[in-house]
């Protein structure tokens, strides 16, 4: 066992109050906010929330996109002593409705023009954020002060995928959130005085918590919009233009960015702190990042941690000379590696990882049975609890190595998924008798989800995807649906997942309009033919038509990045990823690329 605890110290808002007022707090597109302005706006929101009876242990749902309003709403909610619940505006209505109900939200705060004052959303009172922050008046002058809270007071609720088909809301206290910041500082991860930190993750994921706790120590938060997140070239440009010192991202997002970082590195600015987490790092990516570390381009850290233990629990510097590992436990937590009988395993042996200490969450919102199952008594006694992660690890030379899961939980492009939740949603379709979802590590060139179904009556796979899209976030919708007469089983009658067939890539032409003839669909001209070849490589398809749609042939964000890289390599054109989304048909995309080539020839 490794024991490494630390006191949480001052509350986050106490630290926020000490930051110089003229320092830049938030940058979002062309909008900026100083710390003085942030505190004043947050105080106005907190005062308005208090007038509505919102205070400690109340939950305010922030139905806001990434931007200044989200940060102001979040800090205002905490200033009122309440807890926030992030609700991504892109979620399907059914998913949003479930989150509000399961969390017992007391109020929804939405963007201007989307919600009206006190108009209910799914039965919960709502208000536009502008209505909570009048431009006149000074709450501090009127005697308003941030509501003082106990370290055990609820700070936020973030939902994660649930194995029973129901997402579960993780409750994290103010003391645990404060302890996260202290741990990052003590471990040397948050070191730069007045750093400039990217907010890259969706607020619905706990990686975003690391950014706003960094804000509370005086770091500037730079919001990264969706177009920039999806395009490595734009992200690299943002790093330069915004003077970022810290960038958080998943391995899936890190891989296509590395080439751009190496090209744009300026030794005078020092290395970029690259905080990588959300999924396992493979040996090749570890080696490539380590090379950039040796060259002084980045200072990279591999971060591991479940939502239930306040974001980051274990950290490892990504350096040469070692294979992938997750390192050592961070301050505020200690760990146990246990066998199935809760006995410690010797160094070098595989055990399940349990985490304990003051940064362990309060439990699952309104789920006492599940809380009791996963938050168990700490072996060290004294009435404390430890969280059962379900992750298998071993300790080698003082370093933790991650070896996979005990259950059906998977990570896909940084998202933590319980496959059982997707099974349950697809099985709700009236035509489906049985459903099982599997993650294939190599589905048409990248990891992807496949749903296998037995049906009661004929149904098109596309209809089942539409059904899933109406209830699940986009990252949980299977890329393919396969209808089977029967599921393969092992000799003891259990499902044989290894025998489930890998679906063939979508057939070019299936995504072609019906009124297009085969002759019309042949790529014409050198650019169309070259783009067709790149698509065929990226999508692993034998033939590509000029009227085929990239995304209907199985394309997604990571494959779009590979497509852009192929265009750059073959034609020397820096094509924004958003151009692929705007022009998914091959012929249209080729026309856009031809325009870029023509502009370069005439020097435009």
PDB file of N, CA and C in Angstrom, residues 149-241:
ATOM      1  N   UNK A 149     -19.331  27.277   3.563  1.00  0.00           N
ATOM      2  CA  UNK A 149     -19.772  25.887   3.524  1.00  0.00           C
ATOM      3  C   UNK A 149     -18.770  25.001   4.255  1.00  0.00           C
ATOM      4  N   UNK A 150     -19.237  23.834   4.635  1.00  0.00           N
ATOM      5  CA  UNK A 150     -18.388  22.821   5.255  1.00  0.00           C
ATOM      6  C   UNK A 150     -17.675  22.052   4.141  1.00  0.00           C
ATOM      7  N   UNK A 151     -16.494  21.517   4.382  1.00  0.00           N
ATOM      8  CA  UNK A 151     -15.825  20.721   3.338  1.00  0.00           C
ATOM      9  C   UNK A 151     -16.659  19.561   2.807  1.00  0.00           C
ATOM     10  N   UNK A 152     -17.606  19.054   3.599  1.00  0.00           N
ATOM     11  CA  UNK A 152     -18.446  17.949   3.141  1.00  0.00           C
ATOM     12  C   UNK A 152     -19.621  18.409   2.282  1.00  0.00           C
ATOM     13  N   UNK A 153     -19.819  19.716   2.135  1.00  0.00           N
ATOM     14  CA  UNK A 153     -20.937  20.229   1.346  1.00  0.00           C
ATOM     15  C   UNK A 153     -20.768  19.843  -0.118  1.00  0.00           C
ATOM     16  N   UNK A 154     -21.860  19.515  -0.767  1.00  0.00           N
ATOM     17  CA  UNK A 154     -21.826  19.085  -2.163  1.00  0.00           C
ATOM     18  C   UNK A 154     -21.335  20.210  -3.070  1.00  0.00           C
ATOM     19  N   UNK A 155     -20.385  19.894  -3.961  1.00  0.00           N
ATOM     20  CA  UNK A 155     -19.852  20.866  -4.924  1.00  0.00           C
ATOM     21  C   UNK A 155     -20.404  20.641  -6.319  1.00  0.00           C
ATOM     22  N   UNK A 156     -20.477  19.394  -6.742  1.00  0.00           N
ATOM     23  CA  UNK A 156     -21.002  19.117  -8.074  1.00  0.00           C
ATOM     24  C   UNK A 156     -21.477  17.675  -8.160  1.00  0.00           C
ATOM     25  N   UNK A 157     -22.321  17.437  -9.179  1.00  0.00           N
ATOM     26  CA  UNK A 157     -22.781  16.086  -9.531  1.00  0.00           C
ATOM     27  C   UNK A 157     -22.473  15.891 -11.004  1.00  0.00           C
ATOM     28  N   UNK A 158     -21.690  14.871 -11.321  1.00  0.00           N
ATOM     29  CA  UNK A 158     -21.386  14.538 -12.713  1.00  0.00           C
ATOM     30  C   UNK A 158     -21.806  13.092 -12.955  1.00  0.00           C
ATOM     31  N   UNK A 159     -22.555  12.896 -14.039  1.00  0.00           N
ATOM     32  CA  UNK A 159     -23.073  11.567 -14.345  1.00  0.00           C
ATOM     33  C   UNK A 159     -22.098  10.784 -15.219  1.00  0.00           C
ATOM     34  N   UNK A 160     -21.965   9.506 -14.897  1.00  0.00           N
ATOM     35  CA  UNK A 160     -21.173   8.585 -15.703  1.00  0.00           C
ATOM     36  C   UNK A 160     -22.085   7.458 -16.183  1.00  0.00           C
ATOM     37  N   UNK A 161     -21.627   6.739 -17.180  1.00  0.00           N
ATOM     38  CA  UNK A 161     -22.408   5.649 -17.745  1.00  0.00           C
ATOM     39  C   UNK A 161     -22.669   4.575 -16.694  1.00  0.00           C
ATOM     40  N   UNK A 162     -23.853   3.952 -16.772  1.00  0.00           N
ATOM     41  CA  UNK A 162     -24.216   2.948 -15.776  1.00  0.00           C
ATOM     42  C   UNK A 162     -24.412   1.580 -16.383  1.00  0.00           C
ATOM     43  N   UNK A 163     -23.953   0.542 -15.698  1.00  0.00           N
ATOM     44  CA  UNK A 163     -24.015  -0.828 -16.228  1.00  0.00           C
ATOM     45  C   UNK A 163     -25.444  -1.358 -16.275  1.00  0.00           C
ATOM     46  N   UNK A 164     -26.355  -0.778 -15.487  1.00  0.00           N
ATOM     47  CA  UNK A 164     -27.735  -1.263 -15.453  1.00  0.00           C
ATOM     48  C   UNK A 164     -28.617  -0.537 -16.461  1.00  0.00           C
ATOM     49  N   UNK A 165     -28.027   0.320 -17.291  1.00  0.00           N
ATOM     50  CA  UNK A 165     -28.812   1.086 -18.250  1.00  0.00           C
ATOM     51  C   UNK A 165     -29.200   2.452 -17.730  1.00  0.00           C
ATOM     52  N   UNK A 166     -28.829   2.775 -16.504  1.00  0.00           N
ATOM     53  CA  UNK A 166     -29.144   4.076 -15.915  1.00  0.00           C
ATOM     54  C   UNK A 166     -27.850   4.798 -15.567  1.00  0.00           C
ATOM     55  N   UNK A 167     -27.579   5.970 -16.146  1.00  0.00           N
ATOM     56  CA  UNK A 167     -26.398   6.732 -15.743  1.00  0.00           C
ATOM     57  C   UNK A 167     -26.449   7.026 -14.245  1.00  0.00           C
ATOM     58  N   UNK A 168     -25.297   7.090 -13.628  1.00  0.00           N
ATOM     59  CA  UNK A 168     -25.241   7.320 -12.184  1.00  0.00           C
ATOM     60  C   UNK A 168     -24.507   8.633 -11.903  1.00  0.00           C
ATOM     61  N   UNK A 169     -25.091   9.425 -11.010  1.00  0.00           N
ATOM     62  CA  UNK A 169     -24.530  10.730 -10.684  1.00  0.00           C
ATOM     63  C   UNK A 169     -23.555  10.642  -9.524  1.00  0.00           C
ATOM     64  N   UNK A 170     -22.318  11.046  -9.756  1.00  0.00           N
ATOM     65  CA  UNK A 170     -21.283  11.003  -8.726  1.00  0.00           C
ATOM     66  C   UNK A 170     -21.302  12.316  -7.942  1.00  0.00           C
ATOM     67  N   UNK A 171     -21.382  12.232  -6.627  1.00  0.00           N
ATOM     68  CA  UNK A 171     -21.384  13.413  -5.764  1.00  0.00           C
ATOM     69  C   UNK A 171     -19.969  13.678  -5.247  1.00  0.00           C
ATOM     70  N   UNK A 172     -19.482  14.898  -5.479  1.00  0.00           N
ATOM     71  CA  UNK A 172     -18.162  15.297  -5.004  1.00  0.00           C
ATOM     72  C   UNK A 172     -18.304  16.533  -4.111  1.00  0.00           C
ATOM     73  N   UNK A 173     -17.611  16.529  -2.990  1.00  0.00           N
ATOM     74  CA  UNK A 173     -17.726  17.609  -2.005  1.00  0.00           C
ATOM     75  C   UNK A 173     -16.769  18.761  -2.314  1.00  0.00           C
ATOM     76  N   UNK A 174     -17.001  19.886  -1.670  1.00  0.00           N
ATOM     77  CA  UNK A 174     -16.128  21.051  -1.838  1.00  0.00           C
ATOM     78  C   UNK A 174     -14.722  20.750  -1.316  1.00  0.00           C
ATOM     79  N   UNK A 175     -14.644  20.034  -0.206  1.00  0.00           N
ATOM     80  CA  UNK A 175     -13.328  19.696   0.327  1.00  0.00           C
ATOM     81  C   UNK A 175     -12.535  18.816  -0.616  1.00  0.00           C
ATOM     82  N   UNK A 176     -13.220  17.867  -1.288  1.00  0.00           N
ATOM     83  CA  UNK A 176     -12.532  16.993  -2.239  1.00  0.00           C
ATOM     84  C   UNK A 176     -12.053  17.784  -3.445  1.00  0.00           C
ATOM     85  N   UNK A 177     -12.878  18.723  -3.939  1.00  0.00           N
ATOM     86  CA  UNK A 177     -12.470  19.548  -5.075  1.00  0.00           C
ATOM     87  C   UNK A 177     -11.282  20.430  -4.707  1.00  0.00           C
ATOM     88  N   UNK A 178     -11.313  20.988  -3.503  1.00  0.00           N
ATOM     89  CA  UNK A 178     -10.178  21.778  -3.033  1.00  0.00           C
ATOM     90  C   UNK A 178      -8.940  20.901  -2.915  1.00  0.00           C
ATOM     91  N   UNK A 179      -9.121  19.683  -2.431  1.00  0.00           N
ATOM     92  CA  UNK A 179      -7.996  18.755  -2.307  1.00  0.00           C
ATOM     93  C   UNK A 179      -7.377  18.412  -3.642  1.00  0.00           C
ATOM     94  N   UNK A 180      -8.188  18.391  -4.722  1.00  0.00           N
ATOM     95  CA  UNK A 180      -7.631  18.144  -6.054  1.00  0.00           C
ATOM     96  C   UNK A 180      -6.617  19.214  -6.418  1.00  0.00           C
ATOM     97  N   UNK A 181      -6.959  20.475  -6.194  1.00  0.00           N
ATOM     98  CA  UNK A 181      -6.028  21.553  -6.532  1.00  0.00           C
ATOM     99  C   UNK A 181      -4.750  21.440  -5.709  1.00  0.00           C
ATOM    100  N   UNK A 182      -4.890  21.168  -4.425  1.00  0.00           N
ATOM    101  CA  UNK A 182      -3.713  21.008  -3.571  1.00  0.00           C
ATOM    102  C   UNK A 182      -2.843  19.857  -4.075  1.00  0.00           C
ATOM    103  N   UNK A 183      -3.478  18.755  -4.490  1.00  0.00           N
ATOM    104  CA  UNK A 183      -2.725  17.607  -4.989  1.00  0.00           C
ATOM    105  C   UNK A 183      -1.964  17.954  -6.264  1.00  0.00           C
ATOM    106  N   UNK A 184      -2.606  18.677  -7.188  1.00  0.00           N
ATOM    107  CA  UNK A 184      -1.937  19.073  -8.428  1.00  0.00           C
ATOM    108  C   UNK A 184      -0.737  19.967  -8.154  1.00  0.00           C
ATOM    109  N   UNK A 185      -0.862  20.832  -7.176  1.00  0.00           N
ATOM    110  CA  UNK A 185       0.256  21.719  -6.826  1.00  0.00           C
ATOM    111  C   UNK A 185       1.379  20.949  -6.137  1.00  0.00           C
ATOM    112  N   UNK A 186       1.036  20.112  -5.179  1.00  0.00           N
ATOM    113  CA  UNK A 186       2.064  19.360  -4.449  1.00  0.00           C
ATOM    114  C   UNK A 186       2.791  18.368  -5.346  1.00  0.00           C
ATOM    115  N   UNK A 187       2.106  17.857  -6.362  1.00  0.00           N
ATOM    116  CA  UNK A 187       2.721  16.887  -7.263  1.00  0.00           C
ATOM    117  C   UNK A 187       3.496  17.560  -8.393  1.00  0.00           C
ATOM    118  N   UNK A 188       3.496  18.888  -8.437  1.00  0.00           N
ATOM    119  CA  UNK A 188       4.240  19.598  -9.479  1.00  0.00           C
ATOM    120  C   UNK A 188       3.546  19.617 -10.824  1.00  0.00           C
ATOM    121  N   UNK A 189       2.239  19.331 -10.853  1.00  0.00           N
ATOM    122  CA  UNK A 189       1.500  19.359 -12.116  1.00  0.00           C
ATOM    123  C   UNK A 189       1.000  20.761 -12.403  1.00  0.00           C
ATOM    124  N   UNK A 190       0.489  21.434 -11.379  1.00  0.00           N
ATOM    125  CA  UNK A 190       0.110  22.838 -11.503  1.00  0.00           C
ATOM    126  C   UNK A 190       1.219  23.669 -10.874  1.00  0.00           C
ATOM    127  N   UNK A 191       2.166  24.116 -11.687  1.00  0.00           N
ATOM    128  CA  UNK A 191       3.345  24.789 -11.153  1.00  0.00           C
ATOM    129  C   UNK A 191       3.490  26.225 -11.629  1.00  0.00           C
ATOM    130  N   UNK A 192       3.091  26.509 -12.868  1.00  0.00           N
ATOM    131  CA  UNK A 192       3.337  27.821 -13.446  1.00  0.00           C
ATOM    132  C   UNK A 192       2.520  28.886 -12.728  1.00  0.00           C
ATOM    133  N   UNK A 193       3.186  29.959 -12.301  1.00  0.00           N
ATOM    134  CA  UNK A 193       2.473  31.067 -11.685  1.00  0.00           C
ATOM    135  C   UNK A 193       1.669  31.795 -12.754  1.00  0.00           C
ATOM    136  N   UNK A 194       0.373  31.958 -12.513  1.00  0.00           N
ATOM    137  CA  UNK A 194      -0.512  32.616 -13.477  1.00  0.00           C
ATOM    138  C   UNK A 194      -0.399  31.947 -14.845  1.00  0.00           C
ATOM    139  N   UNK A 195      -0.582  30.624 -14.869  1.00  0.00           N
ATOM    140  CA  UNK A 195      -0.532  29.887 -16.127  1.00  0.00           C
ATOM    141  C   UNK A 195      -1.746  30.165 -16.987  1.00  0.00           C
ATOM    142  N   UNK A 196      -1.687  29.681 -18.222  1.00  0.00           N
ATOM    143  CA  UNK A 196      -2.810  29.794 -19.156  1.00  0.00           C
ATOM    144  C   UNK A 196      -3.205  28.371 -19.545  1.00  0.00           C
ATOM    145  N   UNK A 197      -4.359  27.954 -19.031  1.00  0.00           N
ATOM    146  CA  UNK A 197      -4.769  26.555 -19.039  1.00  0.00           C
ATOM    147  C   UNK A 197      -5.952  26.373 -19.985  1.00  0.00           C
ATOM    148  N   UNK A 198      -5.887  25.366 -20.842  1.00  0.00           N
ATOM    149  CA  UNK A 198      -7.002  25.102 -21.752  1.00  0.00           C
ATOM    150  C   UNK A 198      -8.152  24.443 -21.013  1.00  0.00           C
ATOM    151  N   UNK A 199      -9.384  24.834 -21.373  1.00  0.00           N
ATOM    152  CA  UNK A 199     -10.574  24.078 -20.971  1.00  0.00           C
ATOM    153  C   UNK A 199     -11.000  23.344 -22.234  1.00  0.00           C
ATOM    154  N   UNK A 200     -10.594  22.104 -22.328  1.00  0.00           N
ATOM    155  CA  UNK A 200     -10.754  21.319 -23.545  1.00  0.00           C
ATOM    156  C   UNK A 200     -11.898  20.324 -23.441  1.00  0.00           C
ATOM    157  N   UNK A 201     -12.156  19.828 -22.238  1.00  0.00           N
ATOM    158  CA  UNK A 201     -13.151  18.773 -22.044  1.00  0.00           C
ATOM    159  C   UNK A 201     -14.552  19.348 -21.952  1.00  0.00           C
ATOM    160  N   UNK A 202     -15.545  18.522 -22.308  1.00  0.00           N
ATOM    161  CA  UNK A 202     -16.929  18.889 -22.089  1.00  0.00           C
ATOM    162  C   UNK A 202     -17.162  19.060 -20.591  1.00  0.00           C
ATOM    163  N   UNK A 203     -17.977  20.049 -20.177  1.00  0.00           N
ATOM    164  CA  UNK A 203     -18.271  20.199 -18.745  1.00  0.00           C
ATOM    165  C   UNK A 203     -18.962  18.985 -18.151  1.00  0.00           C
ATOM    166  N   UNK A 204     -19.513  18.103 -19.003  1.00  0.00           N
ATOM    167  CA  UNK A 204     -20.171  16.894 -18.508  1.00  0.00           C
ATOM    168  C   UNK A 204     -19.177  15.826 -18.083  1.00  0.00           C
ATOM    169  N   UNK A 205     -17.884  16.050 -18.326  1.00  0.00           N
ATOM    170  CA  UNK A 205     -16.865  15.080 -17.946  1.00  0.00           C
ATOM    171  C   UNK A 205     -15.950  15.682 -16.895  1.00  0.00           C
ATOM    172  N   UNK A 206     -15.488  14.817 -15.987  1.00  0.00           N
ATOM    173  CA  UNK A 206     -14.778  15.330 -14.823  1.00  0.00           C
ATOM    174  C   UNK A 206     -13.435  15.955 -15.154  1.00  0.00           C
ATOM    175  N   UNK A 207     -12.887  15.719 -16.351  1.00  0.00           N
ATOM    176  CA  UNK A 207     -11.643  16.384 -16.717  1.00  0.00           C
ATOM    177  C   UNK A 207     -11.796  17.893 -16.688  1.00  0.00           C
ATOM    178  N   UNK A 208     -13.011  18.395 -16.895  1.00  0.00           N
ATOM    179  CA  UNK A 208     -13.242  19.840 -16.878  1.00  0.00           C
ATOM    180  C   UNK A 208     -13.063  20.423 -15.477  1.00  0.00           C
ATOM    181  N   UNK A 209     -13.225  19.606 -14.440  1.00  0.00           N
ATOM    182  CA  UNK A 209     -13.076  20.100 -13.070  1.00  0.00           C
ATOM    183  C   UNK A 209     -11.656  20.594 -12.834  1.00  0.00           C
ATOM    184  N   UNK A 210     -10.686  19.897 -13.425  1.00  0.00           N
ATOM    185  CA  UNK A 210      -9.296  20.317 -13.248  1.00  0.00           C
ATOM    186  C   UNK A 210      -9.076  21.748 -13.706  1.00  0.00           C
ATOM    187  N   UNK A 211      -9.816  22.177 -14.755  1.00  0.00           N
ATOM    188  CA  UNK A 211      -9.626  23.523 -15.279  1.00  0.00           C
ATOM    189  C   UNK A 211     -10.192  24.585 -14.346  1.00  0.00           C
ATOM    190  N   UNK A 212     -11.413  24.371 -13.834  1.00  0.00           N
ATOM    191  CA  UNK A 212     -11.945  25.443 -12.987  1.00  0.00           C
ATOM    192  C   UNK A 212     -11.293  25.481 -11.611  1.00  0.00           C
ATOM    193  N   UNK A 213     -10.758  24.381 -11.133  1.00  0.00           N
ATOM    194  CA  UNK A 213     -10.010  24.487  -9.872  1.00  0.00           C
ATOM    195  C   UNK A 213      -8.681  25.212 -10.107  1.00  0.00           C
ATOM    196  N   UNK A 214      -8.098  25.063 -11.293  1.00  0.00           N
ATOM    197  CA  UNK A 214      -6.906  25.835 -11.634  1.00  0.00           C
ATOM    198  C   UNK A 214      -7.238  27.329 -11.703  1.00  0.00           C
ATOM    199  N   UNK A 215      -8.413  27.659 -12.194  1.00  0.00           N
ATOM    200  CA  UNK A 215      -8.862  29.049 -12.218  1.00  0.00           C
ATOM    201  C   UNK A 215      -8.842  29.642 -10.813  1.00  0.00           C
ATOM    202  N   UNK A 216      -9.238  28.845  -9.823  1.00  0.00           N
ATOM    203  CA  UNK A 216      -9.334  29.345  -8.446  1.00  0.00           C
ATOM    204  C   UNK A 216      -7.972  29.668  -7.841  1.00  0.00           C
ATOM    205  N   UNK A 217      -6.886  29.185  -8.418  1.00  0.00           N
ATOM    206  CA  UNK A 217      -5.556  29.540  -7.922  1.00  0.00           C
ATOM    207  C   UNK A 217      -4.971  30.731  -8.667  1.00  0.00           C
ATOM    208  N   UNK A 218      -5.724  31.249  -9.668  1.00  0.00           N
ATOM    209  CA  UNK A 218      -5.258  32.418 -10.402  1.00  0.00           C
ATOM    210  C   UNK A 218      -4.787  32.146 -11.798  1.00  0.00           C
ATOM    211  N   UNK A 219      -4.931  30.916 -12.285  1.00  0.00           N
ATOM    212  CA  UNK A 219      -4.576  30.627 -13.671  1.00  0.00           C
ATOM    213  C   UNK A 219      -5.677  31.131 -14.608  1.00  0.00           C
ATOM    214  N   UNK A 220      -5.291  31.542 -15.800  1.00  0.00           N
ATOM    215  CA  UNK A 220      -6.248  31.937 -16.827  1.00  0.00           C
ATOM    216  C   UNK A 220      -6.757  30.695 -17.548  1.00  0.00           C
ATOM    217  N   UNK A 221      -8.070  30.608 -17.722  1.00  0.00           N
ATOM    218  CA  UNK A 221      -8.667  29.494 -18.446  1.00  0.00           C
ATOM    219  C   UNK A 221      -8.995  29.950 -19.858  1.00  0.00           C
ATOM    220  N   UNK A 222      -8.503  29.200 -20.849  1.00  0.00           N
ATOM    221  CA  UNK A 222      -8.775  29.478 -22.260  1.00  0.00           C
ATOM    222  C   UNK A 222      -9.741  28.408 -22.758  1.00  0.00           C
ATOM    223  N   UNK A 223     -10.953  28.824 -23.125  1.00  0.00           N
ATOM    224  CA  UNK A 223     -11.971  27.884 -23.577  1.00  0.00           C
ATOM    225  C   UNK A 223     -11.672  27.438 -25.011  1.00  0.00           C
ATOM    226  N   UNK A 224     -11.734  26.145 -25.265  1.00  0.00           N
ATOM    227  CA  UNK A 224     -11.468  25.577 -26.593  1.00  0.00           C
ATOM    228  C   UNK A 224     -12.804  25.187 -27.218  1.00  0.00           C
ATOM    229  N   UNK A 225     -13.138  25.805 -28.365  1.00  0.00           N
ATOM    230  CA  UNK A 225     -14.430  25.498 -28.986  1.00  0.00           C
ATOM    231  C   UNK A 225     -14.351  24.171 -29.739  1.00  0.00           C
ATOM    232  N   UNK A 226     -15.521  23.687 -30.179  1.00  0.00           N
ATOM    233  CA  UNK A 226     -15.602  22.364 -30.795  1.00  0.00           C
ATOM    234  C   UNK A 226     -14.806  22.280 -32.094  1.00  0.00           C
ATOM    235  N   UNK A 227     -14.863  23.324 -32.920  1.00  0.00           N
ATOM    236  CA  UNK A 227     -14.128  23.294 -34.186  1.00  0.00           C
ATOM    237  C   UNK A 227     -12.629  23.174 -33.941  1.00  0.00           C
ATOM    238  N   UNK A 228     -12.121  23.880 -32.938  1.00  0.00           N
ATOM    239  CA  UNK A 228     -10.690  23.827 -32.630  1.00  0.00           C
ATOM    240  C   UNK A 228     -10.307  22.492 -32.021  1.00  0.00           C
ATOM    241  N   UNK A 229     -11.163  21.940 -31.165  1.00  0.00           N
ATOM    242  CA  UNK A 229     -10.882  20.638 -30.552  1.00  0.00           C
ATOM    243  C   UNK A 229     -10.717  19.556 -31.611  1.00  0.00           C
ATOM    244  N   UNK A 230     -11.508  19.653 -32.687  1.00  0.00           N
ATOM    245  CA  UNK A 230     -11.531  18.595 -33.701  1.00  0.00           C
ATOM    246  C   UNK A 230     -10.432  18.731 -34.736  1.00  0.00           C
ATOM    247  N   UNK A 231      -9.694  19.824 -34.708  1.00  0.00           N
ATOM    248  CA  UNK A 231      -8.708  20.086 -35.758  1.00  0.00           C
ATOM    249  C   UNK A 231      -7.331  20.306 -35.141  1.00  0.00           C
ATOM    250  N   UNK A 232      -6.408  19.345 -35.303  1.00  0.00           N
ATOM    251  CA  UNK A 232      -5.085  19.484 -34.690  1.00  0.00           C
ATOM    252  C   UNK A 232      -4.347  20.753 -35.113  1.00  0.00           C
ATOM    253  N   UNK A 233      -4.504  21.165 -36.362  1.00  0.00           N
ATOM    254  CA  UNK A 233      -3.819  22.377 -36.821  1.00  0.00           C
ATOM    255  C   UNK A 233      -4.361  23.612 -36.109  1.00  0.00           C
ATOM    256  N   UNK A 234      -5.689  23.692 -35.960  1.00  0.00           N
ATOM    257  CA  UNK A 234      -6.276  24.828 -35.257  1.00  0.00           C
ATOM    258  C   UNK A 234      -5.892  24.815 -33.780  1.00  0.00           C
ATOM    259  N   UNK A 235      -5.845  23.623 -33.187  1.00  0.00           N
ATOM    260  CA  UNK A 235      -5.478  23.530 -31.775  1.00  0.00           C
ATOM    261  C   UNK A 235      -4.031  23.964 -31.566  1.00  0.00           C
ATOM    262  N   UNK A 236      -3.143  23.539 -32.462  1.00  0.00           N
ATOM    263  CA  UNK A 236      -1.738  23.961 -32.359  1.00  0.00           C
ATOM    264  C   UNK A 236      -1.617  25.472 -32.506  1.00  0.00           C
ATOM    265  N   UNK A 237      -2.401  26.056 -33.417  1.00  0.00           N
ATOM    266  CA  UNK A 237      -2.378  27.507 -33.595  1.00  0.00           C
ATOM    267  C   UNK A 237      -2.892  28.213 -32.346  1.00  0.00           C
ATOM    268  N   UNK A 238      -3.940  27.648 -31.715  1.00  0.00           N
ATOM    269  CA  UNK A 238      -4.472  28.250 -30.488  1.00  0.00           C
ATOM    270  C   UNK A 238      -3.425  28.241 -29.378  1.00  0.00           C
ATOM    271  N   UNK A 239      -2.649  27.167 -29.290  1.00  0.00           N
ATOM    272  CA  UNK A 239      -1.603  27.087 -28.272  1.00  0.00           C
ATOM    273  C   UNK A 239      -0.643  28.265 -28.417  1.00  0.00           C
ATOM    274  N   UNK A 240      -0.254  28.556 -29.659  1.00  0.00           N
ATOM    275  CA  UNK A 240       0.659  29.675 -29.910  1.00  0.00           C
ATOM    276  C   UNK A 240      -0.020  31.012 -29.644  1.00  0.00           C
ATOM    277  N   UNK A 241      -1.183  31.194 -30.255  1.00  0.00           N
ATOM    278  CA  UNK A 241      -1.830  32.502 -30.201  1.00  0.00           C
ATOM    279  C   UNK A 241      -2.292  32.875 -28.797  1.00  0.00           C
TER     280      UNK A 241
END
